[in-house]
Short mmCIF file of C-alpha atoms and ligand atoms in Angstrom, two decimals:
data_model
loop_
_atom_site.label_atom_id
_atom_site.label_comp_id
_atom_site.label_asym_id
_atom_site.label_seq_id
_atom_site.Cartn_x
_atom_site.Cartn_y
_atom_site.Cartn_z
CA MET F 254 37.44 16.10 -1.35
CA SER F 255 36.00 16.69 -4.66
CA VAL F 256 32.86 14.84 -5.61
CA ARG F 257 33.88 12.04 -8.30
CA VAL F 258 31.12 9.89 -9.85
CA ARG F 259 31.08 7.26 -12.34
CA PHE F 260 28.63 5.99 -15.10
CA ALA F 261 29.84 2.36 -15.66
CA PRO F 262 27.92 0.66 -18.27
CA SER F 263 28.14 -2.77 -19.49
CA PRO F 264 28.25 -2.78 -23.54
CA THR F 265 25.82 -5.45 -23.91
CA GLY F 266 23.19 -3.62 -26.27
CA LEU F 267 21.08 -0.48 -26.18
CA LEU F 268 21.13 2.35 -23.89
CA HIS F 269 18.08 2.31 -22.01
CA VAL F 270 15.87 4.70 -19.82
CA GLY F 271 16.89 3.28 -16.42
CA ALA F 272 20.81 3.74 -17.38
CA LEU F 273 20.03 7.41 -18.70
CA ARG F 274 18.43 7.83 -15.47
CA THR F 275 21.35 6.82 -13.63
CA VAL F 276 23.75 8.86 -15.81
CA LEU F 277 21.87 11.86 -15.57
CA PHE F 278 21.74 11.72 -11.72
CA ASP F 279 25.72 11.36 -11.98
CA TYR F 280 25.91 14.50 -14.10
CA LEU F 281 23.61 16.61 -12.12
CA PHE F 282 25.47 15.68 -8.90
CA ALA F 283 28.89 16.20 -10.18
CA GLN F 284 27.65 19.53 -11.56
CA HIS F 285 25.90 20.73 -8.52
CA ASN F 286 29.13 19.87 -6.48
CA GLY F 287 31.71 21.13 -9.01
CA GLY F 288 32.94 17.57 -9.13
CA GLN F 289 33.85 15.02 -12.21
CA ASN F 290 31.79 12.86 -13.94
CA ILE F 291 33.48 9.57 -15.48
CA LEU F 292 32.59 7.25 -17.95
CA ARG F 293 33.96 3.65 -17.58
CA ILE F 294 33.02 0.74 -19.93
CA GLU F 295 32.57 -2.52 -17.94
CA ASP F 296 33.23 -5.07 -20.76
CA THR F 297 34.70 -7.84 -18.84
CA ASP F 298 31.78 -10.28 -19.58
CA ARG F 299 32.79 -11.42 -23.07
CA THR F 300 29.90 -13.55 -23.52
CA ARG F 301 27.55 -10.77 -23.58
CA TYR F 302 29.84 -8.20 -25.10
CA ASN F 303 28.43 -6.01 -28.06
CA ALA F 304 30.82 -4.37 -30.20
CA ASP F 305 28.26 -1.59 -31.38
CA SER F 306 27.32 -0.80 -27.85
CA GLU F 307 29.79 1.47 -26.94
CA LYS F 308 29.04 3.73 -29.74
CA GLU F 309 25.59 3.72 -28.76
CA PHE F 310 26.16 5.03 -25.49
CA VAL F 311 28.63 7.79 -26.83
CA ASP F 312 26.03 8.76 -29.31
CA THR F 313 23.21 8.78 -26.98
CA LEU F 314 25.11 10.62 -24.27
CA ALA F 315 26.02 13.27 -27.02
CA TRP F 316 22.26 13.59 -27.99
CA VAL F 317 21.15 14.16 -24.47
CA GLY F 318 24.07 16.77 -23.89
CA ILE F 319 25.58 14.75 -20.63
CA GLU F 320 29.40 15.17 -20.77
CA PHE F 321 32.11 13.47 -18.78
CA ASP F 322 35.49 14.81 -17.51
CA GLU F 323 37.03 11.44 -18.07
CA GLY F 324 36.36 8.31 -20.24
CA PRO F 325 37.66 6.13 -23.15
CA HIS F 326 36.38 8.82 -25.51
CA ILE F 327 38.52 11.39 -24.06
CA GLY F 328 41.15 10.10 -21.86
CA GLY F 329 42.03 11.15 -18.30
CA PRO F 330 44.35 10.74 -15.57
CA HIS F 331 42.94 7.31 -14.44
CA GLY F 332 42.93 5.41 -17.58
CA PRO F 333 42.61 3.15 -19.12
CA TYR F 334 38.56 3.52 -18.96
CA ARG F 335 37.62 0.17 -20.37
CA GLN F 336 37.87 -2.77 -18.04
CA SER F 337 39.06 -5.19 -20.85
CA GLU F 338 42.28 -2.78 -21.23
CA ARG F 339 42.67 -2.53 -17.41
CA LYS F 340 42.58 -6.11 -17.33
CA GLU F 341 45.53 -6.25 -19.99
CA ALA F 342 47.47 -3.48 -17.82
CA GLY F 343 47.41 -6.14 -15.09
CA ILE F 344 45.47 -4.04 -12.70
CA TYR F 345 43.05 -6.57 -11.59
CA SER F 346 45.89 -9.49 -11.22
CA HIS F 347 47.62 -7.21 -8.92
CA TRP F 348 44.90 -6.68 -6.64
CA ILE F 349 43.57 -10.32 -6.76
CA GLU F 350 47.05 -11.48 -5.61
CA ARG F 351 47.06 -8.79 -2.59
CA LEU F 352 43.48 -10.05 -1.61
CA ILE F 353 44.66 -13.68 -1.77
CA GLU F 354 47.73 -12.88 0.57
CA LEU F 355 45.64 -11.15 2.99
CA GLY F 356 43.57 -14.15 3.24
CA HIS F 357 40.42 -12.94 1.85
CA ALA F 358 40.16 -14.75 -1.51
CA TYR F 359 41.21 -18.31 -2.66
CA MET F 360 41.30 -20.47 -5.58
CA ALA F 361 38.54 -22.84 -6.48
CA PHE F 362 39.07 -25.81 -8.79
CA ASP F 363 35.45 -27.22 -8.79
CA THR F 364 34.32 -28.42 -12.15
CA PRO F 365 31.02 -27.65 -13.69
CA GLU F 366 29.78 -31.03 -12.94
CA GLU F 367 30.72 -30.61 -9.41
CA LEU F 368 28.98 -27.40 -9.30
CA ASN F 369 26.12 -28.90 -10.57
CA GLU F 370 25.75 -31.66 -8.21
CA MET F 371 26.24 -29.28 -5.40
CA ARG F 372 23.57 -27.05 -6.49
CA GLU F 373 21.28 -30.37 -6.96
CA TYR F 374 21.97 -31.45 -3.34
CA GLN F 375 21.20 -27.99 -1.87
CA GLN F 376 17.91 -27.90 -3.87
CA ILE F 377 16.81 -31.48 -2.72
CA ASN F 378 17.68 -30.69 0.91
CA LYS F 379 16.20 -27.21 0.70
CA MET F 380 19.40 -25.48 1.64
CA PRO F 381 20.31 -21.87 0.37
CA THR F 382 22.09 -22.49 -3.10
CA GLY F 383 25.43 -21.24 -3.82
CA TYR F 384 28.85 -21.96 -3.20
CA PHE F 385 29.60 -21.38 0.67
CA GLY F 386 33.08 -23.08 0.63
CA GLY F 387 32.93 -26.49 -1.03
CA ASP F 388 36.24 -28.28 -0.92
CA TRP F 389 38.70 -25.22 -1.52
CA ARG F 390 37.52 -22.72 0.99
CA ASP F 391 39.51 -24.23 3.67
CA ALA F 392 41.83 -26.70 1.56
CA ASP F 393 45.35 -27.12 2.52
CA PRO F 394 47.39 -24.94 0.43
CA SER F 395 49.34 -27.90 -1.05
CA LYS F 396 46.01 -29.42 -2.43
CA ALA F 397 45.76 -26.04 -4.20
CA ALA F 398 49.40 -26.05 -5.36
CA ALA F 399 48.95 -29.54 -6.64
CA ALA F 400 45.92 -28.85 -8.65
CA ILE F 401 47.68 -25.73 -10.15
CA ALA F 402 50.49 -28.12 -11.30
CA GLU F 403 48.14 -30.41 -12.75
CA GLY F 404 46.85 -27.59 -14.81
CA LYS F 405 43.09 -27.65 -13.68
CA PRO F 406 41.05 -24.85 -14.42
CA TYR F 407 40.09 -22.35 -11.51
CA VAL F 408 38.19 -19.40 -10.67
CA ILE F 409 39.18 -16.87 -7.54
CA ARG F 410 36.17 -16.47 -5.04
CA GLN F 411 35.96 -14.11 -2.18
CA ARG F 412 36.19 -15.61 1.33
CA ILE F 413 32.99 -14.08 2.67
CA PRO F 414 33.32 -13.93 6.63
CA ARG F 415 30.66 -16.34 8.45
CA ASP F 416 28.57 -15.75 11.51
CA ARG F 417 28.39 -11.66 10.79
CA THR F 418 26.11 -9.19 10.34
CA VAL F 419 27.28 -6.67 7.59
CA VAL F 420 25.61 -3.50 7.50
CA VAL F 421 25.69 -1.56 4.39
CA GLU F 422 24.88 2.09 4.52
CA ASP F 423 23.02 3.26 1.58
CA ALA F 424 22.40 7.04 1.30
CA ILE F 425 18.56 6.69 0.31
CA ARG F 426 17.77 3.69 2.54
CA GLY F 427 19.82 4.08 5.50
CA ARG F 428 21.43 1.07 7.33
CA VAL F 429 20.20 -2.35 5.35
CA GLU F 430 21.61 -5.47 7.18
CA PHE F 431 22.81 -8.62 5.90
CA ASP F 432 23.49 -12.01 7.72
CA THR F 433 26.94 -13.30 5.85
CA ASN F 434 25.55 -16.64 6.46
CA THR F 435 23.43 -16.17 3.51
CA LEU F 436 25.89 -14.65 1.09
CA PRO F 437 27.71 -17.28 -0.99
CA ASP F 438 31.56 -16.83 -1.84
CA PRO F 439 31.28 -14.77 -4.92
CA VAL F 440 33.44 -15.36 -7.92
CA LEU F 441 36.17 -12.40 -8.33
CA ILE F 442 38.11 -13.78 -11.30
CA LYS F 443 36.52 -15.92 -13.82
CA GLY F 444 38.00 -19.06 -15.51
CA ASP F 445 39.19 -17.23 -18.42
CA GLY F 446 41.06 -14.52 -15.96
CA MET F 447 38.52 -11.74 -16.46
CA PRO F 448 37.17 -10.25 -13.48
CA THR F 449 33.72 -9.93 -12.36
CA TYR F 450 31.84 -7.15 -11.90
CA HIS F 451 31.91 -7.43 -8.20
CA PHE F 452 35.64 -7.27 -8.37
CA ALA F 453 36.63 -4.99 -11.19
CA ALA F 454 34.08 -2.62 -10.15
CA MET F 455 35.15 -1.90 -6.62
CA VAL F 456 38.77 -1.96 -7.55
CA ASP F 457 38.22 0.82 -10.24
CA ASP F 458 35.88 2.74 -7.98
CA HIS F 459 38.96 2.75 -5.45
CA LEU F 460 41.47 3.47 -7.98
CA MET F 461 39.48 6.05 -9.60
CA GLU F 462 38.74 7.85 -6.41
CA ILE F 463 35.08 7.58 -6.87
CA THR F 464 33.42 9.20 -4.07
CA HIS F 465 29.65 8.36 -4.88
CA VAL F 466 28.51 5.14 -6.46
CA LEU F 467 25.12 5.76 -7.83
CA ARG F 468 23.60 2.70 -9.23
CA GLY F 469 20.42 0.79 -9.75
CA GLU F 470 18.65 -0.70 -6.85
CA GLU F 471 19.02 -4.11 -8.26
CA TRP F 472 22.74 -4.12 -6.88
CA ILE F 473 21.55 -3.72 -3.30
CA ALA F 474 21.31 -7.47 -3.04
CA THR F 475 25.14 -7.84 -3.80
CA SER F 476 26.24 -4.66 -2.00
CA PRO F 477 27.39 -6.37 1.10
CA ILE F 478 30.18 -8.20 -1.28
CA HIS F 479 31.32 -4.76 -2.05
CA TRP F 480 30.99 -3.41 1.32
CA LEU F 481 33.35 -6.29 2.43
CA LEU F 482 35.68 -6.10 -0.31
CA PHE F 483 36.49 -2.26 0.85
CA GLU F 484 37.02 -3.60 4.22
CA MET F 485 39.36 -6.34 3.26
CA PHE F 486 41.72 -3.99 1.33
CA GLY F 487 41.14 -1.45 4.11
CA TRP F 488 40.08 1.34 1.43
CA ASP F 489 37.67 4.14 2.30
CA ARG F 490 34.33 3.55 0.83
CA PRO F 491 32.12 5.57 -1.40
CA VAL F 492 29.03 6.63 -0.44
CA PHE F 493 26.58 4.09 -1.93
CA VAL F 494 23.51 5.58 -3.63
CA HIS F 495 20.95 2.83 -4.85
CA CYS F 496 18.47 4.82 -7.19
CA PRO F 497 14.75 3.53 -6.85
CA VAL F 498 13.66 1.17 -9.55
CA ILE F 499 11.43 2.46 -12.41
CA VAL F 500 8.21 1.35 -12.94
CA GLY F 501 5.32 2.23 -15.34
CA THR F 502 2.02 3.74 -14.44
CA ASP F 503 0.45 0.18 -13.54
CA GLY F 504 3.23 -0.30 -11.02
CA LYS F 505 4.99 -2.97 -13.06
CA LYS F 506 8.65 -2.80 -14.05
CA LEU F 507 9.30 -0.78 -16.80
CA SER F 508 9.07 -2.48 -20.37
CA LYS F 509 8.20 -2.04 -23.92
CA ARG F 510 4.47 -1.85 -23.06
CA HIS F 511 5.09 1.50 -21.10
CA GLY F 512 6.59 3.28 -24.22
CA ALA F 513 10.03 2.81 -25.93
CA THR F 514 13.03 1.64 -23.66
CA ARG F 515 15.64 2.78 -25.99
CA VAL F 516 16.79 6.31 -25.53
CA LEU F 517 17.48 7.10 -29.01
CA ASP F 518 13.78 6.15 -29.71
CA TYR F 519 12.72 9.10 -27.72
CA ALA F 520 14.77 11.27 -29.74
CA ALA F 521 13.56 9.64 -33.15
CA GLN F 522 9.95 10.20 -31.81
CA GLY F 523 10.38 13.70 -31.60
CA TYR F 524 10.90 14.28 -27.93
CA ASP F 525 13.28 17.50 -27.22
CA LYS F 526 16.27 16.29 -25.15
CA GLU F 527 15.70 19.08 -22.50
CA ALA F 528 12.09 17.86 -21.80
CA LEU F 529 13.56 14.36 -21.83
CA LYS F 530 15.99 15.23 -19.01
CA ASN F 531 13.55 17.13 -17.13
CA PHE F 532 11.26 13.96 -17.16
CA ILE F 533 13.82 11.37 -16.27
CA ALA F 534 15.19 13.40 -13.41
CA LEU F 535 11.80 13.74 -11.75
CA ILE F 536 11.39 9.77 -11.63
CA GLY F 537 12.33 9.16 -8.38
CA TRP F 538 13.80 12.48 -7.31
CA SER F 539 12.29 15.40 -6.69
CA PRO F 540 13.70 18.98 -5.73
CA GLY F 541 11.68 19.31 -2.49
CA ASP F 542 9.09 21.52 -3.80
CA ASP F 543 6.09 20.93 -6.38
CA ARG F 544 8.15 22.11 -9.48
CA GLU F 545 7.60 19.94 -12.55
CA VAL F 546 9.02 21.93 -15.41
CA MET F 547 12.85 22.47 -14.91
CA SER F 548 15.71 23.74 -16.96
CA GLN F 549 18.89 21.85 -16.72
CA GLN F 550 20.53 24.73 -15.10
CA GLU F 551 17.49 24.46 -12.35
CA LEU F 552 18.18 20.74 -12.23
CA ILE F 553 21.56 21.35 -11.52
CA ALA F 554 21.16 24.00 -8.95
CA ALA F 555 18.45 21.82 -6.97
CA PHE F 556 20.10 18.21 -7.21
CA ASP F 557 21.01 16.59 -3.87
CA LEU F 558 20.91 13.24 -2.53
CA LYS F 559 18.01 14.20 -0.06
CA GLY F 560 15.87 14.41 -2.80
CA LEU F 561 15.94 10.72 -3.68
CA GLN F 562 13.16 8.41 -2.92
CA ALA F 563 13.35 4.85 -1.83
CA SER F 564 9.84 3.90 -3.33
CA PRO F 565 9.93 3.04 -7.24
CA GLY F 566 9.78 6.11 -9.34
CA ARG F 567 6.91 5.94 -11.82
CA PHE F 568 7.40 6.52 -15.60
CA ASP F 569 4.27 8.08 -17.02
CA ILE F 570 4.85 8.51 -20.85
CA GLU F 571 1.69 11.30 -20.63
CA LYS F 572 3.67 13.54 -18.27
CA LEU F 573 6.51 13.33 -21.02
CA ARG F 574 4.35 14.33 -23.72
CA TRP F 575 3.07 17.13 -21.68
CA LEU F 576 6.42 18.44 -20.85
CA ASN F 577 7.43 17.98 -24.28
CA GLY F 578 4.49 20.27 -25.51
CA HIS F 579 5.50 22.61 -22.80
CA ARG F 580 9.16 22.84 -24.05
CA ILE F 581 7.90 23.29 -27.70
CA ARG F 582 5.82 26.26 -26.71
CA GLN F 583 8.57 27.84 -24.60
CA MET F 584 10.75 28.13 -27.56
CA SER F 585 10.99 30.76 -30.19
CA THR F 586 9.30 29.87 -33.46
CA GLU F 587 12.56 30.25 -35.20
CA GLU F 588 14.43 28.17 -32.67
CA LEU F 589 11.56 25.63 -32.97
CA LEU F 590 11.84 25.43 -36.57
CA ASP F 591 15.56 24.86 -36.51
CA THR F 592 15.02 22.14 -33.64
CA ILE F 593 12.57 20.39 -36.11
CA LEU F 594 14.98 20.47 -39.22
CA GLU F 595 17.93 19.36 -37.19
CA TYR F 596 15.55 16.40 -35.83
CA VAL F 597 14.57 15.43 -39.63
CA LYS F 598 18.10 15.15 -40.76
CA ALA F 599 19.20 13.44 -37.82
CA PRO F 600 20.01 9.68 -39.12
CA TYR F 601 17.97 7.95 -36.24
CA THR F 602 14.63 9.75 -37.28
CA MET F 603 14.35 8.31 -40.77
CA GLU F 604 15.76 5.08 -39.49
CA TYR F 605 13.12 4.92 -36.82
CA TRP F 606 9.95 5.92 -38.80
CA MET F 607 10.95 3.85 -41.96
CA ASN F 608 10.96 0.70 -39.76
CA PHE F 609 8.08 1.75 -37.42
CA VAL F 610 5.42 -0.92 -36.94
CA ASP F 611 2.59 0.39 -34.73
CA GLU F 612 2.02 -2.24 -32.18
CA ASN F 613 -0.09 -0.19 -29.78
CA PRO F 614 -2.47 1.98 -31.80
CA MET F 615 -4.41 4.50 -30.04
CA PRO F 616 -8.23 3.39 -29.51
CA ASN F 617 -10.03 4.42 -32.15
CA LYS F 618 -7.39 5.73 -34.33
CA LYS F 619 -5.81 4.48 -37.36
CA PRO F 620 -2.51 2.91 -36.59
CA THR F 621 0.41 5.19 -37.07
CA ASP F 622 2.03 4.69 -40.31
CA GLY F 623 5.71 4.95 -39.74
CA PRO F 624 6.87 5.61 -43.57
CA GLU F 625 4.26 8.23 -43.99
CA VAL F 626 5.17 10.22 -40.88
CA TRP F 627 8.60 10.23 -42.47
CA ARG F 628 7.38 11.46 -45.70
CA ARG F 629 5.52 14.30 -44.19
CA LEU F 630 8.55 15.27 -42.17
CA VAL F 631 10.66 15.37 -45.27
CA ARG F 632 7.95 17.41 -47.00
CA LEU F 633 8.04 19.90 -44.07
CA LYS F 634 12.06 20.04 -44.44
CA GLU F 635 12.07 20.48 -48.00
CA LYS F 636 9.35 23.21 -48.06
CA ALA F 637 11.46 25.11 -45.43
CA GLU F 638 14.45 24.97 -47.60
CA THR F 639 12.32 26.90 -50.08
CA ASN F 640 10.25 29.11 -48.26
CA ARG F 641 11.30 29.55 -44.68
CA SER F 642 9.14 32.22 -43.82
CA TYR F 643 5.79 30.34 -44.78
CA VAL F 644 6.48 27.30 -43.09
CA LEU F 645 7.68 29.42 -40.26
CA GLU F 646 4.19 30.77 -40.01
CA ALA F 647 2.70 27.50 -40.33
CA VAL F 648 4.94 26.23 -37.36
CA ARG F 649 3.81 29.16 -35.43
CA LEU F 650 0.24 28.40 -35.64
CA GLU F 651 0.64 24.52 -34.74
CA GLN F 652 3.22 25.28 -32.19
CA GLU F 653 0.31 25.98 -29.58
CA ARG F 654 -1.08 22.53 -30.04
CA VAL F 655 1.20 19.75 -30.73
CA GLN F 656 3.20 17.49 -28.30
CA THR F 657 6.14 16.19 -30.12
CA LEU F 658 8.31 17.11 -33.03
CA ALA F 659 7.34 14.31 -35.19
CA ASP F 660 3.78 15.81 -35.01
CA PHE F 661 4.62 18.76 -36.99
CA GLY F 662 4.70 16.58 -40.13
CA GLU F 663 1.24 15.83 -39.88
CA ALA F 664 -0.16 18.81 -38.27
CA CYS F 665 1.59 21.29 -41.07
CA GLU F 666 0.82 18.87 -43.77
CA PHE F 667 -2.28 20.81 -45.15
CA PHE F 668 -0.32 24.08 -45.50
CA LEU F 669 2.39 22.31 -47.45
CA VAL F 670 0.42 20.36 -50.05
CA ASP F 671 -1.23 21.49 -53.15
CA GLU F 672 -4.14 19.31 -52.86
CA VAL F 673 -5.17 18.74 -49.27
CA PHE F 674 -6.29 15.47 -48.26
CA PHE F 675 -10.09 15.69 -47.56
CA ASP F 676 -11.33 13.80 -44.43
CA GLU F 677 -14.25 11.55 -45.43
CA LYS F 678 -16.28 12.27 -42.43
CA ALA F 679 -15.71 15.96 -42.55
CA VAL F 680 -16.93 16.17 -46.08
CA GLU F 681 -19.85 14.15 -45.41
CA LYS F 682 -20.93 15.98 -42.24
CA TRP F 683 -20.50 19.44 -43.89
CA PHE F 684 -20.49 19.53 -47.53
CA GLY F 685 -23.96 18.21 -47.76
CA GLN F 686 -25.31 21.10 -46.24
CA GLU F 687 -27.31 23.54 -48.64
CA HIS F 688 -25.41 27.00 -47.76
CA VAL F 689 -22.10 25.33 -48.38
CA GLY F 690 -22.13 26.00 -52.39
CA LYS F 691 -22.95 29.54 -51.65
CA LEU F 692 -20.47 30.11 -49.07
CA LEU F 693 -17.69 28.80 -50.89
CA ARG F 694 -18.53 30.68 -53.92
CA PHE F 695 -18.93 33.71 -51.83
CA LEU F 696 -15.38 33.28 -50.33
CA LEU F 697 -13.92 32.56 -53.76
CA GLU F 698 -15.03 35.65 -55.17
CA ARG F 699 -13.67 37.75 -52.41
CA VAL F 700 -10.31 35.77 -52.02
CA SER F 701 -9.97 36.10 -55.83
CA GLU F 702 -9.96 40.13 -55.81
CA ALA F 703 -7.87 40.29 -52.41
CA GLN F 704 -3.80 40.93 -52.67
CA THR F 705 -3.52 40.05 -48.92
CA ALA F 706 -5.77 38.44 -46.34
CA SER F 707 -5.28 39.94 -42.79
CA VAL F 708 -6.78 37.95 -39.94
CA GLU F 709 -9.57 40.59 -39.41
CA TRP F 710 -10.45 40.65 -43.01
CA CYS F 711 -10.84 36.80 -42.98
CA GLU F 712 -12.99 37.02 -39.94
CA SER F 713 -15.03 39.78 -41.52
CA LEU F 714 -15.87 37.71 -44.42
CA ILE F 715 -17.02 34.79 -42.14
CA ARG F 716 -19.26 37.13 -40.04
CA GLN F 717 -20.78 38.79 -43.12
CA PHE F 718 -21.67 35.52 -44.78
CA ALA F 719 -23.26 34.24 -41.25
CA SER F 720 -25.39 37.63 -40.80
CA ASP F 721 -26.47 37.68 -44.52
CA HIS F 722 -27.81 34.31 -44.37
CA GLY F 723 -29.34 34.57 -40.65
CA PHE F 724 -26.68 32.20 -38.90
CA ASP F 725 -26.75 33.34 -35.15
CA LYS F 726 -23.81 31.12 -34.52
CA LEU F 727 -20.64 31.24 -36.54
CA GLY F 728 -20.12 27.13 -36.58
CA PRO F 729 -22.09 26.49 -39.92
CA VAL F 730 -19.73 29.01 -41.55
CA VAL F 731 -16.50 28.28 -39.93
CA HIS F 732 -16.88 24.52 -40.17
CA PRO F 733 -17.22 23.94 -43.96
CA THR F 734 -14.73 26.65 -44.65
CA ARG F 735 -12.32 24.85 -42.66
CA VAL F 736 -12.99 21.78 -44.38
CA ALA F 737 -12.60 23.33 -47.71
CA LEU F 738 -9.32 24.89 -46.97
CA THR F 739 -7.84 22.29 -44.82
CA GLY F 740 -9.59 18.96 -45.56
CA LYS F 741 -10.25 18.61 -41.62
CA THR F 742 -12.41 19.56 -38.93
CA VAL F 743 -9.66 20.43 -36.55
CA GLY F 744 -6.73 22.74 -36.57
CA PRO F 745 -5.47 26.07 -35.60
CA GLY F 746 -7.86 29.19 -35.69
CA LEU F 747 -9.67 29.46 -38.79
CA PHE F 748 -8.96 33.22 -39.15
CA GLU F 749 -5.39 32.66 -38.58
CA LEU F 750 -4.68 29.90 -40.87
CA MET F 751 -6.48 31.75 -43.70
CA ASN F 752 -4.34 34.74 -42.97
CA VAL F 753 -1.28 32.29 -43.39
CA LEU F 754 -2.43 30.44 -46.53
CA GLY F 755 -3.33 33.93 -48.25
CA PRO F 756 -5.32 34.72 -51.08
CA SER F 757 -3.95 32.53 -53.86
CA ARG F 758 -3.63 29.27 -51.99
CA MET F 759 -7.14 29.86 -50.60
CA LYS F 760 -8.46 30.50 -54.24
CA ALA F 761 -7.02 27.03 -55.34
CA ARG F 762 -8.42 25.22 -52.56
CA LEU F 763 -11.94 26.86 -52.64
CA GLU F 764 -12.10 25.84 -56.20
CA ARG F 765 -11.12 22.39 -55.62
CA ALA F 766 -13.82 22.00 -52.89
CA LEU F 767 -16.42 23.63 -54.90
CA ALA F 768 -15.70 21.16 -57.55
CA MET F 769 -16.53 18.17 -55.14
CA LEU F 770 -19.75 19.58 -54.55
CA LYS F 771 -20.85 19.02 -57.96
N1 LIG U 1032 28.21 -2.43 -15.41
C1 LIG U 1032 26.98 -2.50 -14.47
C2 LIG U 1032 25.83 -2.42 -15.18
O1 LIG U 1032 25.79 -2.21 -16.46
C3 LIG U 1032 27.26 -1.20 -13.57
C4 LIG U 1032 26.58 -1.12 -12.21
C5 LIG U 1032 27.30 0.00 -11.41
O2 LIG U 1032 27.03 1.23 -11.72
O3 LIG U 1032 27.99 -0.22 -10.37
O4 LIG U 1032 24.84 -2.80 -14.55
#
């Protein structure tokens, strides 16, 4: 039988990193096995329903490049793919009636007050809390019939068999045992007629012929309910795969502190989707060797369930930055510039940076000014539209150094502005030195006469000035030149950047720096 997996998010808000990991595993597993990947929207909890959420999922998954074979946006032979529509189609009422007929489910007419009282009683008496049968599990059918006739509201609960050990087989953890006497009878159909997750997901997994259920570890606690539903219906079970939780480098559950949790924020921060997929796939899964940098094709070729681990997967943002930098260096500069331009044009980029508030500034660094990041990116884009070859050369020099697409705005800025911003400390440190006036005049004279400025020629100028003035090392010549041309003390190789700037830009910058010395 061919592999069929499903990603089944509840549309309650944004698409987070944990969900991305699940759907990525689904996708890699389906692709590896030549199977199908299905998108199912689990929208039966109307109190938590968020109308924008489905679009967020579809947009995010389109950005990451995860494709589906069936789903609400493309249809398919097992539709509808939204549970609210499946409910309207009568699918769940059909199967719940069947479960009642089989004696595995029952109606319970308890009022909220009665349920509260039950809970209080259990708490006071230190008993396990939850519904273990109440007045309705074993009620005479005539009592239920009378309650229905009175029009009393009710839910439908699963009749969990008592005095049994249910052994759930999990592909990662092996056999996990549960004592059924600790399992309350869960609600399968709510008072509003909507199915709960437990019921709808399992009925759909069966009807959609799902072969492997990949989901978060948080579902292991309720997995015996699901295991038993398959038994009660007499259906073959899918393989259950509970993926390990994701924790930060401090071992705590992943939260905002460890980096963004919304996937589209990573797009907006300038992470490349291939690097992000590479990074996410390695949280809780390993290819079985020590490979770290993997393309999507390599991930698909290597992905199997054996590589999944039971212990928590670590989310280390530094590793993502490293992988992203690696990815940037792998691209041709042409491809990289196109990727940067596409990134600047994406609507989420502007929205993110214009609203960005730096809650975790890096130590000893000014907090990131979001709108400024955005303005720099726009400058780069506009310049690329009028002088692509110049921007391409600037990007080529910075390509070796930066970690994210957003970083190019700042890194390339000095190439793109007519008047560079002088770093005060750099000016203070270098422009006070005696030889600097002479140095800048020397350079100005040479570049004013030049038509071009090859890397070798630029180097020869610096070396010549150093030897003429008795400097054994190039530092005292290189650093003030760099400050005069870029405003900063750090950046790409001086001779290379001089070459890219060319004589006329260098001339203007040297004149401005000289004016500052007076
Ligand atoms: N709707 C569930 C959720 O969003 C899906 C869990 C599952 O994959 O079975 O958590």
